[in-house]
mmCIF file of C-alpha atoms and ligand atoms in Angstrom:
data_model
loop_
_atom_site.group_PDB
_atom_site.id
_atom_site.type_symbol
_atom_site.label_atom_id
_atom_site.label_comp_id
_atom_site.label_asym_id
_atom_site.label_seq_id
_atom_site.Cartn_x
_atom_site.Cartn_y
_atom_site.Cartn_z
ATOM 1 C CA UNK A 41 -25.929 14.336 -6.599
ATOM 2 C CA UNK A 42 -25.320 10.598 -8.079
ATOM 3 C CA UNK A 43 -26.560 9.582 -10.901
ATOM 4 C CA UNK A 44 -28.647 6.723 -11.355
ATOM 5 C CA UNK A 45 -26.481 3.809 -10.219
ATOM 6 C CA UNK A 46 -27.660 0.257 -9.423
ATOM 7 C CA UNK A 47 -26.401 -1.571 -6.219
ATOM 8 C CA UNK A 48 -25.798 -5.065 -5.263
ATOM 9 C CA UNK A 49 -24.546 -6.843 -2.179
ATOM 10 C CA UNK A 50 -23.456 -10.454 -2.981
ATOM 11 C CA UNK A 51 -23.255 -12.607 -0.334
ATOM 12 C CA UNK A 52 -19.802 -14.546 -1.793
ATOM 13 C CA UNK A 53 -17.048 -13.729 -3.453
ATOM 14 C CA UNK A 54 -17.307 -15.482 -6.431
ATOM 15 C CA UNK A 55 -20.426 -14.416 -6.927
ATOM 16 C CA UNK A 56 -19.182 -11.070 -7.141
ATOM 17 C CA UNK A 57 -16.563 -12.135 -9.051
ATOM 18 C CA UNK A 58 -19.193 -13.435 -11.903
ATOM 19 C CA UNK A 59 -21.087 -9.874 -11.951
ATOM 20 C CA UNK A 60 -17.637 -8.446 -13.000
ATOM 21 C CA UNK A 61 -17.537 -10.615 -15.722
ATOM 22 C CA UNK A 62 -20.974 -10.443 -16.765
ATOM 23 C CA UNK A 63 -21.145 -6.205 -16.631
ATOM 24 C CA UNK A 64 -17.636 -5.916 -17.752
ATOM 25 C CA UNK A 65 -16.520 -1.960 -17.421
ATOM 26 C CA UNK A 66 -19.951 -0.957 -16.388
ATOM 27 C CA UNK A 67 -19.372 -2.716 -13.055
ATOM 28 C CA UNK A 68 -17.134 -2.237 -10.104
ATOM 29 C CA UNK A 69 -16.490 -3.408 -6.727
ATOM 30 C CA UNK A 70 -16.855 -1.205 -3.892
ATOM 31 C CA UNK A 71 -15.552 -2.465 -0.205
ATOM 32 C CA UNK A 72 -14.505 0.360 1.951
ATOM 33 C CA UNK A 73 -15.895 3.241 -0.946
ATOM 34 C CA UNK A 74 -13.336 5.704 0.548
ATOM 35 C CA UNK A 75 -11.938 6.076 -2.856
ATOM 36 C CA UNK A 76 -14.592 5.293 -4.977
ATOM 37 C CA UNK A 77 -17.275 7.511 -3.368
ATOM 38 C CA UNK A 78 -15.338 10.887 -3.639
ATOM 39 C CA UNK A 79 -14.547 9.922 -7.194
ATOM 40 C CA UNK A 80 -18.230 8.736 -7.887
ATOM 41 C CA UNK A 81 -19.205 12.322 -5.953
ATOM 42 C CA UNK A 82 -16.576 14.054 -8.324
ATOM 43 C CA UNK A 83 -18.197 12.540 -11.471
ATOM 44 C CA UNK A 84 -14.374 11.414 -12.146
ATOM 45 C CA UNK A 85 -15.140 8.167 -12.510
ATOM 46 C CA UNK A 86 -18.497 6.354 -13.949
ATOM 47 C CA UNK A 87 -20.447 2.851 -13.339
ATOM 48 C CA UNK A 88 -24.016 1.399 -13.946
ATOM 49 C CA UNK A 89 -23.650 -1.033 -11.065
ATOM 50 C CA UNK A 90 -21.898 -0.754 -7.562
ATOM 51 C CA UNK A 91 -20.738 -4.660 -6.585
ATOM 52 C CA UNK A 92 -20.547 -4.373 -2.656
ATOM 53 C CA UNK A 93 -18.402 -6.755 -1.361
ATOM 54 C CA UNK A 94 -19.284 -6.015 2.319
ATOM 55 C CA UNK A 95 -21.457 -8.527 2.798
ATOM 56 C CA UNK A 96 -19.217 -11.780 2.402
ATOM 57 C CA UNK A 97 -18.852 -13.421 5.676
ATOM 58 C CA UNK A 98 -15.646 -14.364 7.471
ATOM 59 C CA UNK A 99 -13.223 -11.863 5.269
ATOM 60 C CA UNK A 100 -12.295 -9.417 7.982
ATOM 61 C CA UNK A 101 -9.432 -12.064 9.196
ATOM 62 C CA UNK A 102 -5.707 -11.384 10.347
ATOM 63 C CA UNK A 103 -3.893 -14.454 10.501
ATOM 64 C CA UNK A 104 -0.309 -15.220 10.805
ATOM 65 C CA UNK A 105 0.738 -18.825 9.048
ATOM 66 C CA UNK A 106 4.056 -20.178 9.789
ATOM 67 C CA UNK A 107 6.230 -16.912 8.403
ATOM 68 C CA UNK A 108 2.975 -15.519 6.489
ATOM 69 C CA UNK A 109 0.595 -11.989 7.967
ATOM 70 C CA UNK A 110 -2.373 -12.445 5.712
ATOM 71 C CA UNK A 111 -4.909 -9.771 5.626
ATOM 72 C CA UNK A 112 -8.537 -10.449 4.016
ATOM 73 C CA UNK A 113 -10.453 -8.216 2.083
ATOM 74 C CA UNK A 114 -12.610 -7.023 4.681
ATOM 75 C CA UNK A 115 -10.033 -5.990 7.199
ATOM 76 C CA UNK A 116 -10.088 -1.831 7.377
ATOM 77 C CA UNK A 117 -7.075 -0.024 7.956
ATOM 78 C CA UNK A 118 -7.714 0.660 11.642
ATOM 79 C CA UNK A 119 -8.086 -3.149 12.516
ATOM 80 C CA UNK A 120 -4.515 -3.214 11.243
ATOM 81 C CA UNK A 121 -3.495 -0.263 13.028
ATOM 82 C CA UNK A 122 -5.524 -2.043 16.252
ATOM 83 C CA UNK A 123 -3.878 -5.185 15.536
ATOM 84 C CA UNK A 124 -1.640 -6.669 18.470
ATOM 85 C CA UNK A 125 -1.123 -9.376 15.435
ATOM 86 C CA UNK A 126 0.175 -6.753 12.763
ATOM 87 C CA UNK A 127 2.054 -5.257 15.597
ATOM 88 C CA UNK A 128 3.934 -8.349 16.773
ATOM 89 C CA UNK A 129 4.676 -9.797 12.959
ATOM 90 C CA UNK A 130 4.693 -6.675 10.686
ATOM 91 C CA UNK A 131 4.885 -3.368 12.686
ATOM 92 C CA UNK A 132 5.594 -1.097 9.280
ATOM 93 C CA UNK A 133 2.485 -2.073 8.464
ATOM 94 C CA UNK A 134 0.655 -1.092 11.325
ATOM 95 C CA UNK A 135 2.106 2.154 11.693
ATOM 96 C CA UNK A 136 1.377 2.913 7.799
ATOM 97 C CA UNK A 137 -2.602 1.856 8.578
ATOM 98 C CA UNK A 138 -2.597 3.905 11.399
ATOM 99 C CA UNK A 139 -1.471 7.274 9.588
ATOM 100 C CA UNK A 140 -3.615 6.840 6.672
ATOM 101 C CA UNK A 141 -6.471 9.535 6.036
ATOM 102 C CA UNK A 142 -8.208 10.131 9.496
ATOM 103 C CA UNK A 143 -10.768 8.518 11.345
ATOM 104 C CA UNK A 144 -13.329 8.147 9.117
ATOM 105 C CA UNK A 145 -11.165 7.001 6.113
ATOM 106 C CA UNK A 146 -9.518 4.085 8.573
ATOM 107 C CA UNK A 147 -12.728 2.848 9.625
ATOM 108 C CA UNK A 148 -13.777 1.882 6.362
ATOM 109 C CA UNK A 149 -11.455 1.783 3.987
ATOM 110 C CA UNK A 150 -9.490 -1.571 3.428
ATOM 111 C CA UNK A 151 -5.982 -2.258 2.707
ATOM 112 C CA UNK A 152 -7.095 -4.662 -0.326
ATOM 113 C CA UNK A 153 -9.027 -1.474 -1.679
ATOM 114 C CA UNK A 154 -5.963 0.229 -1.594
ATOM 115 C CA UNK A 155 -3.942 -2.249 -2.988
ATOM 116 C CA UNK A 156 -6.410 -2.845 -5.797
ATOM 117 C CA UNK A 157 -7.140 1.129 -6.169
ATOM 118 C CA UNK A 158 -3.154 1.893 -6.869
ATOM 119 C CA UNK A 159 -3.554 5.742 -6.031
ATOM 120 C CA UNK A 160 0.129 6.800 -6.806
ATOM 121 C CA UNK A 161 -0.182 8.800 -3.190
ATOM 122 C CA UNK A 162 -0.933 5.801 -1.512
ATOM 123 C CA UNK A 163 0.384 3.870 1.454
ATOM 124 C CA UNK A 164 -0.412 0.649 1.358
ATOM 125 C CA UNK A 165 1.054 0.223 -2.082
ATOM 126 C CA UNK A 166 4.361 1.415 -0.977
ATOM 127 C CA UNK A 167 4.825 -1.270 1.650
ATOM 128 C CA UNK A 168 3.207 -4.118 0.041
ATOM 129 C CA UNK A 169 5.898 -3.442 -2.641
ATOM 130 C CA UNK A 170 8.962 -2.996 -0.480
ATOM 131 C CA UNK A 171 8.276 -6.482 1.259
ATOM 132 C CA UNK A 172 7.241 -8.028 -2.041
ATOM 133 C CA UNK A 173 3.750 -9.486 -0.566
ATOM 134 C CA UNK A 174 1.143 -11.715 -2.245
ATOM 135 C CA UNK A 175 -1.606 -10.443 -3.782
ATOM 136 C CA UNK A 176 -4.319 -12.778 -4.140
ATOM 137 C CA UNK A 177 -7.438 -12.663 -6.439
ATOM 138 C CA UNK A 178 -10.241 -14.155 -7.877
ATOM 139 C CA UNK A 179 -11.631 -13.560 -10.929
ATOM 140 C CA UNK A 180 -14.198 -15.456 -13.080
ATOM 141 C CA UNK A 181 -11.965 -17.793 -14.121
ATOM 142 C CA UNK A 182 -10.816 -18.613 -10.687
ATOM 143 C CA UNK A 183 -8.078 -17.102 -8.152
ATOM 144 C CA UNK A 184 -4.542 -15.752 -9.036
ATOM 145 C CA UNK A 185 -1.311 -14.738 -7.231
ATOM 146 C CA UNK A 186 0.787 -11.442 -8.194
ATOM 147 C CA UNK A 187 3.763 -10.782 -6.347
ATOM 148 C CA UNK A 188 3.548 -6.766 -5.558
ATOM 149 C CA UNK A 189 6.530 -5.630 -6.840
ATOM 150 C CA UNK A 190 6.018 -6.198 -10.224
ATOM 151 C CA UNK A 191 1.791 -5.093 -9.175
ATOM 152 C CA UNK A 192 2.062 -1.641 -9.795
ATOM 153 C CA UNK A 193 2.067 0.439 -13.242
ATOM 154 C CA UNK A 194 1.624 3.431 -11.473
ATOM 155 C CA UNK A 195 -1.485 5.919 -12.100
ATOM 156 C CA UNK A 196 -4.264 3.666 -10.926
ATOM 157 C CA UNK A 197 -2.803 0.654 -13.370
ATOM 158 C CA UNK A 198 -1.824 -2.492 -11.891
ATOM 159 C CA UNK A 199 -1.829 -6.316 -12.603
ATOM 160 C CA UNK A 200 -5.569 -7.086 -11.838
ATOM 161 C CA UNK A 201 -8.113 -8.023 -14.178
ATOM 162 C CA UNK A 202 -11.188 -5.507 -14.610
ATOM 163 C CA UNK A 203 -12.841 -8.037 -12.998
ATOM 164 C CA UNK A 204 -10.713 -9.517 -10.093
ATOM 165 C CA UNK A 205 -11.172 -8.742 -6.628
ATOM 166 C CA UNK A 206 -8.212 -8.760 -4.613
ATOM 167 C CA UNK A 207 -9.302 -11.454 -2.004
ATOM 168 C CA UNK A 208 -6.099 -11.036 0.399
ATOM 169 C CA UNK A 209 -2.464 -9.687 0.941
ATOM 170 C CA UNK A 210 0.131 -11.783 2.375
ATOM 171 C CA UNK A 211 2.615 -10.055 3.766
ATOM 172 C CA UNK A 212 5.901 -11.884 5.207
ATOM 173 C CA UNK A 213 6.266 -11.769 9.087
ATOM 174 C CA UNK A 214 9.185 -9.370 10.112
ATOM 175 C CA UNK A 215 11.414 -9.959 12.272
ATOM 176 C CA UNK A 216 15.187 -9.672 13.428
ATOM 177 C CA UNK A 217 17.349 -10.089 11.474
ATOM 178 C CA UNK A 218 14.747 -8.853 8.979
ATOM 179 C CA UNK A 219 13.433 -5.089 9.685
ATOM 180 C CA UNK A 220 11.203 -2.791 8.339
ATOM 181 C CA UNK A 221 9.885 0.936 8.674
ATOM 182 C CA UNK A 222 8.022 3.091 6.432
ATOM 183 C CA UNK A 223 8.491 7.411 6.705
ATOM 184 C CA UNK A 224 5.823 9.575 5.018
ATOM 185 C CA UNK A 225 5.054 13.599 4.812
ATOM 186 C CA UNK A 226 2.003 15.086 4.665
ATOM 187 C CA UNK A 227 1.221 18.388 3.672
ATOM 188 C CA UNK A 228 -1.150 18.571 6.676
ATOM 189 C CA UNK A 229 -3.234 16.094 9.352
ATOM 190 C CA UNK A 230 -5.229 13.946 7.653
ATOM 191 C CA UNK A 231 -3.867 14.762 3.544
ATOM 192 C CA UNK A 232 -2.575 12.169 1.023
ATOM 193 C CA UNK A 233 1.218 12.170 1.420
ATOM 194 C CA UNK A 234 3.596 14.541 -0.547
ATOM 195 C CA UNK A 235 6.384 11.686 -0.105
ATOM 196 C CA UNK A 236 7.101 8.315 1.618
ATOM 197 C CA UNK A 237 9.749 5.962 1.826
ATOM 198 C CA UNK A 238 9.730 2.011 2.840
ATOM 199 C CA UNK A 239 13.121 0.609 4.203
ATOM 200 C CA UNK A 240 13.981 -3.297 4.554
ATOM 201 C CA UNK A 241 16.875 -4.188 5.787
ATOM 202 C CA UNK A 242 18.068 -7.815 6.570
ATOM 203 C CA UNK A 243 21.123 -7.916 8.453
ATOM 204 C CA UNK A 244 24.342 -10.693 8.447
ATOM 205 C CA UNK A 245 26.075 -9.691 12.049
ATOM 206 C CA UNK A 246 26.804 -6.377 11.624
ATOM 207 C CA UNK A 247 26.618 -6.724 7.656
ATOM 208 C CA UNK A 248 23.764 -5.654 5.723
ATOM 209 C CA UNK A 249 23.106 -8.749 3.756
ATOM 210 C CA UNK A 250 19.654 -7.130 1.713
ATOM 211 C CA UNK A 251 18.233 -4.073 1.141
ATOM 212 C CA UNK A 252 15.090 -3.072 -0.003
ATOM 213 C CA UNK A 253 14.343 1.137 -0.313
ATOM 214 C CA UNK A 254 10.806 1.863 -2.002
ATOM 215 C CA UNK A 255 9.467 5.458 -2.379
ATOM 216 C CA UNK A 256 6.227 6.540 -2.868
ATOM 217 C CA UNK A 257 3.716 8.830 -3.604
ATOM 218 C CA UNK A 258 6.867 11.332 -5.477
ATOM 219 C CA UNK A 259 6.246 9.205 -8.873
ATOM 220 C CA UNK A 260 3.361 7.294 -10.795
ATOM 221 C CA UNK A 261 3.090 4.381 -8.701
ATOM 222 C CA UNK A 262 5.475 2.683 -5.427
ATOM 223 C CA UNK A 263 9.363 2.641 -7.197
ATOM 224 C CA UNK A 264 12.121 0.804 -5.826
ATOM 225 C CA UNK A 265 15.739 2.525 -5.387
ATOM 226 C CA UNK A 266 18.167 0.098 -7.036
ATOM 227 C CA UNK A 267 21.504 2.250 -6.821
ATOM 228 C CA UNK A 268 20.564 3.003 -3.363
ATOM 229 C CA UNK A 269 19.800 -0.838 -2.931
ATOM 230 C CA UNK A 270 23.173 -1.488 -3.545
ATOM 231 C CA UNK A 271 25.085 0.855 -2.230
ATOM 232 C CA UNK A 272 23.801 -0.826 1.280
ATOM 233 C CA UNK A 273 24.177 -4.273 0.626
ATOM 234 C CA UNK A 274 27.305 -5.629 1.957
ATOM 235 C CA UNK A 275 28.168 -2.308 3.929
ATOM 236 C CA UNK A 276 28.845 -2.167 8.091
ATOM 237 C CA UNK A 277 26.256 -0.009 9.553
ATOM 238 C CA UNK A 278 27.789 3.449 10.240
ATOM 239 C CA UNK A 279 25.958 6.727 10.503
ATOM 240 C CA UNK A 280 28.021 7.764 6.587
ATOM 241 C CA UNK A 281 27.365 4.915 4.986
ATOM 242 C CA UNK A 282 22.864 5.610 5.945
ATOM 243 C CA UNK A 283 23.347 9.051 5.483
ATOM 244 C CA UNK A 284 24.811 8.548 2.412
ATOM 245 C CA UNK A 285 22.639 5.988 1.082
ATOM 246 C CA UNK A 286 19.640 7.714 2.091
ATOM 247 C CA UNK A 287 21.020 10.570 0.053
ATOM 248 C CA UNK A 288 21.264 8.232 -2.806
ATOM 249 C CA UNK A 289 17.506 7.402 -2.506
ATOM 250 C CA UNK A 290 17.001 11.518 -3.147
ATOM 251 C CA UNK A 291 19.146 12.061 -5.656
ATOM 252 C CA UNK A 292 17.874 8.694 -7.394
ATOM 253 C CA UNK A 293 14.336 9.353 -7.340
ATOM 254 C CA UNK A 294 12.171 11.433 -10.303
ATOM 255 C CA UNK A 295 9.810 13.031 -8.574
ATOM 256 C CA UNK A 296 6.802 14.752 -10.777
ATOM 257 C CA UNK A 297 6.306 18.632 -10.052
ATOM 258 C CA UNK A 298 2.701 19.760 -8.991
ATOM 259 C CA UNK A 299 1.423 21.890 -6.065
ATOM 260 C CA UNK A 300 2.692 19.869 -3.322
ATOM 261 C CA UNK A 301 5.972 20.809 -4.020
ATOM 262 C CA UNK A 302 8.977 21.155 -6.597
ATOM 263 C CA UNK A 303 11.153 18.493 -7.654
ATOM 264 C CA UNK A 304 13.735 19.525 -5.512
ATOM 265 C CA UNK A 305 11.394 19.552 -2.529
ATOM 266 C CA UNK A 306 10.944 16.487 -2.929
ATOM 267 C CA UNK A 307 13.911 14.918 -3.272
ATOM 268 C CA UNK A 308 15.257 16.887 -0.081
ATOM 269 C CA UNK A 309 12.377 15.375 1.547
ATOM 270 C CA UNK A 310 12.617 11.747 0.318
ATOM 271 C CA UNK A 311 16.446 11.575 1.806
ATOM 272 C CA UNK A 312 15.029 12.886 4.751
ATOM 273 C CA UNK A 313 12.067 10.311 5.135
ATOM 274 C CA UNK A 314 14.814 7.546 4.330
ATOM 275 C CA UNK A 315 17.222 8.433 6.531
ATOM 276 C CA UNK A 316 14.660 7.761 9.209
ATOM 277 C CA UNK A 317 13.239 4.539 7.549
ATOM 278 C CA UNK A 318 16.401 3.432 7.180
ATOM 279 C CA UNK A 319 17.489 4.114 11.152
ATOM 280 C CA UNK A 320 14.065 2.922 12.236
ATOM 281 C CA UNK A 321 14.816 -0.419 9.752
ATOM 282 C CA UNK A 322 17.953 -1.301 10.913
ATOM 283 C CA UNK A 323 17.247 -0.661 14.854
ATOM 284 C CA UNK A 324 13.781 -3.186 14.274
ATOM 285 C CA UNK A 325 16.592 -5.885 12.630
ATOM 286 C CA UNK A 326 18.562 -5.826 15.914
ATOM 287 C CA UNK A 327 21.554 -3.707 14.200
ATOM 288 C CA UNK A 328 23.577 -0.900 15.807
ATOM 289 C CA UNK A 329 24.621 2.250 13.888
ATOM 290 C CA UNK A 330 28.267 2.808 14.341
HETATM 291 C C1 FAD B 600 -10.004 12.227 2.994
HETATM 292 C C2 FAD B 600 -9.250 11.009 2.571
HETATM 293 C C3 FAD B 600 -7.929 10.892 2.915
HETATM 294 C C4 FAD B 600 -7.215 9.748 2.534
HETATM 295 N N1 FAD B 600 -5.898 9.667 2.860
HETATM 296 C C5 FAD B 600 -5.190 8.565 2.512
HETATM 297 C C6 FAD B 600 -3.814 8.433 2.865
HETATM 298 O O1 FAD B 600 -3.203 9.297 3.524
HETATM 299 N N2 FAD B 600 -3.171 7.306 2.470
HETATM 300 C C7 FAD B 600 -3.798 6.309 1.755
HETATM 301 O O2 FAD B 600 -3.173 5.298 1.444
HETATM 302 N N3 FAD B 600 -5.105 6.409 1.423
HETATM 303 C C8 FAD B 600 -5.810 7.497 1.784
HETATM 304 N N4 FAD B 600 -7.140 7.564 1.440
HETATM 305 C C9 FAD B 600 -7.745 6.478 0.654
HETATM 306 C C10 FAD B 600 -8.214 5.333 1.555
HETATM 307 O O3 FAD B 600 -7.124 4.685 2.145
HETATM 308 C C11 FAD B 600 -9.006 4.282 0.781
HETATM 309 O O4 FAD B 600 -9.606 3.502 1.754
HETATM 310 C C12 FAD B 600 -8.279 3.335 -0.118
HETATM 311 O O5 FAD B 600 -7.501 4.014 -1.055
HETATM 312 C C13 FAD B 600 -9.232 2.442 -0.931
HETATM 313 O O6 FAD B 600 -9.812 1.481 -0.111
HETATM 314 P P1 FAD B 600 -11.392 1.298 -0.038
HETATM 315 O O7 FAD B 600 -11.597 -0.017 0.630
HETATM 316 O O8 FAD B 600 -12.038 2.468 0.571
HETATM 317 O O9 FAD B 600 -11.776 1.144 -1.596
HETATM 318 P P2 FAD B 600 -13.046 1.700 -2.394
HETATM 319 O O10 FAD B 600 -13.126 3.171 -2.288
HETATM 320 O O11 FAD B 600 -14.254 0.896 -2.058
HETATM 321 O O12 FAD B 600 -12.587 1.299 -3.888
HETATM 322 C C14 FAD B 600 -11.540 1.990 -4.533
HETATM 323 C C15 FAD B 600 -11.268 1.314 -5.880
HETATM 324 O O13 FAD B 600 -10.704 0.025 -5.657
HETATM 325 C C16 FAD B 600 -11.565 -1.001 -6.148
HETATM 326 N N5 FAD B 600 -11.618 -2.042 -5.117
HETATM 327 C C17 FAD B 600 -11.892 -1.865 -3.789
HETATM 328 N N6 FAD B 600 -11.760 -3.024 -3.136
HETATM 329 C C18 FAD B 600 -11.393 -3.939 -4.066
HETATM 330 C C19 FAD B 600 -11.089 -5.313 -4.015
HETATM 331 N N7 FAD B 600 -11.092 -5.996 -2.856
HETATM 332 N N8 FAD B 600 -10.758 -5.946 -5.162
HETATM 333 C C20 FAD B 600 -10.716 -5.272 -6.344
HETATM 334 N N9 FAD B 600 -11.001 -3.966 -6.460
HETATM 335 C C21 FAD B 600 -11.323 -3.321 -5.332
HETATM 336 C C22 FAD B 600 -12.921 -0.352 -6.386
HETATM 337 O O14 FAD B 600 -13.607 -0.982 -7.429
HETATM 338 C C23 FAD B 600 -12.516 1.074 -6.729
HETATM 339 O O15 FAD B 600 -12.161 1.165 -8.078
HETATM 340 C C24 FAD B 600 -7.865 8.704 1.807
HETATM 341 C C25 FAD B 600 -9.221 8.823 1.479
HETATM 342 C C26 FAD B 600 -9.910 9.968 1.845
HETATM 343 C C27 FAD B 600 -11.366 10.069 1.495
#
């Protein structure tokens, strides 16, 4: 049973935004509460008041602007992984929305939820760091911008104020010579991943000019693969040099032990994932493997 929470449903954001800053740690914003709620259920997690967010109008909104995908806060995972939009200008993350959790979970939870939540297993972190999106807020003091690959601490920490609300993600539009593809295990259907990996891959002819290889899920929070990085940057595309790289992004990685696997599990995993990510990246860029 819950304890004895109070609940609110604000009818704008910044509204919202000023209950954060009046209730401080006591309050918290819940949008899609497919985080929240098990925790809440789980007693892992505490608040006096519940901030709904899911009454502000108009912030279920896809919109592509010039180069720009920009998802608002009310947009669930499976009007992503619906989206003929998110399909046409960013189809990594479609797929990612449409693997997340099952049903239930997709229907309600949102990607700026996840974003915000920063559950070290989860997806949308992983890809809104490999293509460096926007993360927009507001906050009492009006709105902010963090770029997403310097968003994450890893274990639930991130950039945002306690009392922020992440208002949209921009992600860039993707598209040759620019590709993109994110790989993830699961343990079974519907289960948190065990490991992902995010590949982006802009090509020069048949140069890679930059490379951009992001695991998740195996450490604290979404990490990027420098050596890995490099190693494809400047290469011709030929089945030894992706093998080897996505080796590289195995042997690279620290993954943390626990019951979904060892350490070397999941390493041997994570150069499988980004051997796909990578093939799947290149071949969305308009490159041929050799
Ligand atoms: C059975 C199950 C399986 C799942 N599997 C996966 C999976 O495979 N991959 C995956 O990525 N996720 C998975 N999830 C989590 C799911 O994707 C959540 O929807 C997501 O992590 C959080 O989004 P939400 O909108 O539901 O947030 P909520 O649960 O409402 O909130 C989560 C936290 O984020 C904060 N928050 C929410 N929205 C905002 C906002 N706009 N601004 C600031 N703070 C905010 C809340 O205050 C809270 O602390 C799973 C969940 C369940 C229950």
């Amino acid at each position: 049973m819950l304890r004895d929470i109070k609940y609110t449903s604000p009818e704008t954001l910044a509204d919202a935004a000023a209950l954060l800053g009046k209730h401080g740690d006591d309050a918290t914003i819940i949008s899609g509460g497919q985080s929240l709620m098990p925790m809440l259920r789980q007693r892992l997690t505490n608040y006096e008041l519940l901030v709904d967010i899911n009454e502000v109008q108009d912030q279920d909104y896809i919109q592509v602007d010039g180069d720009e995908l920009r998802i608002g806060c009310l947009v669930r995972h499976n009007d992503v992984a619906n989206s003929e939009t998110v399909a046409d200008h960013c189809e990594m993350l479609a797929e990612t929305a449409a693997e997340i959790g099952d049903t239930q979970v997709r229907n309600r939870g949102t990607i700026c939820g996840a974003v915000a939540h920063a559950d070290p297993a989860g997806d949308p972190p992983v890809v809104a760091t490999a293509l460096d999106a926007e993360i927009k807020s507001c906050g009492p003091d009006g709105e902010h911008a963090y770029d997403a690959s310097s968003f994450f601490h890893g274990f639930y920490e991130t950039e945002l104020g306690k009392d922020e609300i992440v208002t949209e993600v921009v992600f860039p539009v993707v598209e040759p010579p620019l590709g993109a593809a994110y790989q993830k295990y699961e343990p079974s259907a519907g289960a948190y991943p065990t490991a992902t990996v995010a590949a982006v891959v802009e090509l020069d002819g048949d140069e890679v000019a930059a490379a951009t290889l992001v695991t998740g899920a195996i450490e604290p929070g979404p990490t990027p693969m420098p050596d890995a990085e490099a190693q494809l940057e400047g290469e011709t595309l030929t089945e030894a040099v992706v093998t080897e790289v996505a080796e590289l992004v195995g042997d690279e990685s620290e993954p943390m032990e626990d019951s979904d696997g060892s350490v070397e599990f999941k390493r041997e995993i994570t150069k499988t994932l980004a051997k796909r990510a990578l093939v799947t990246a290149i071949d969305r860029a308009g490159g041929d493997i050799e």
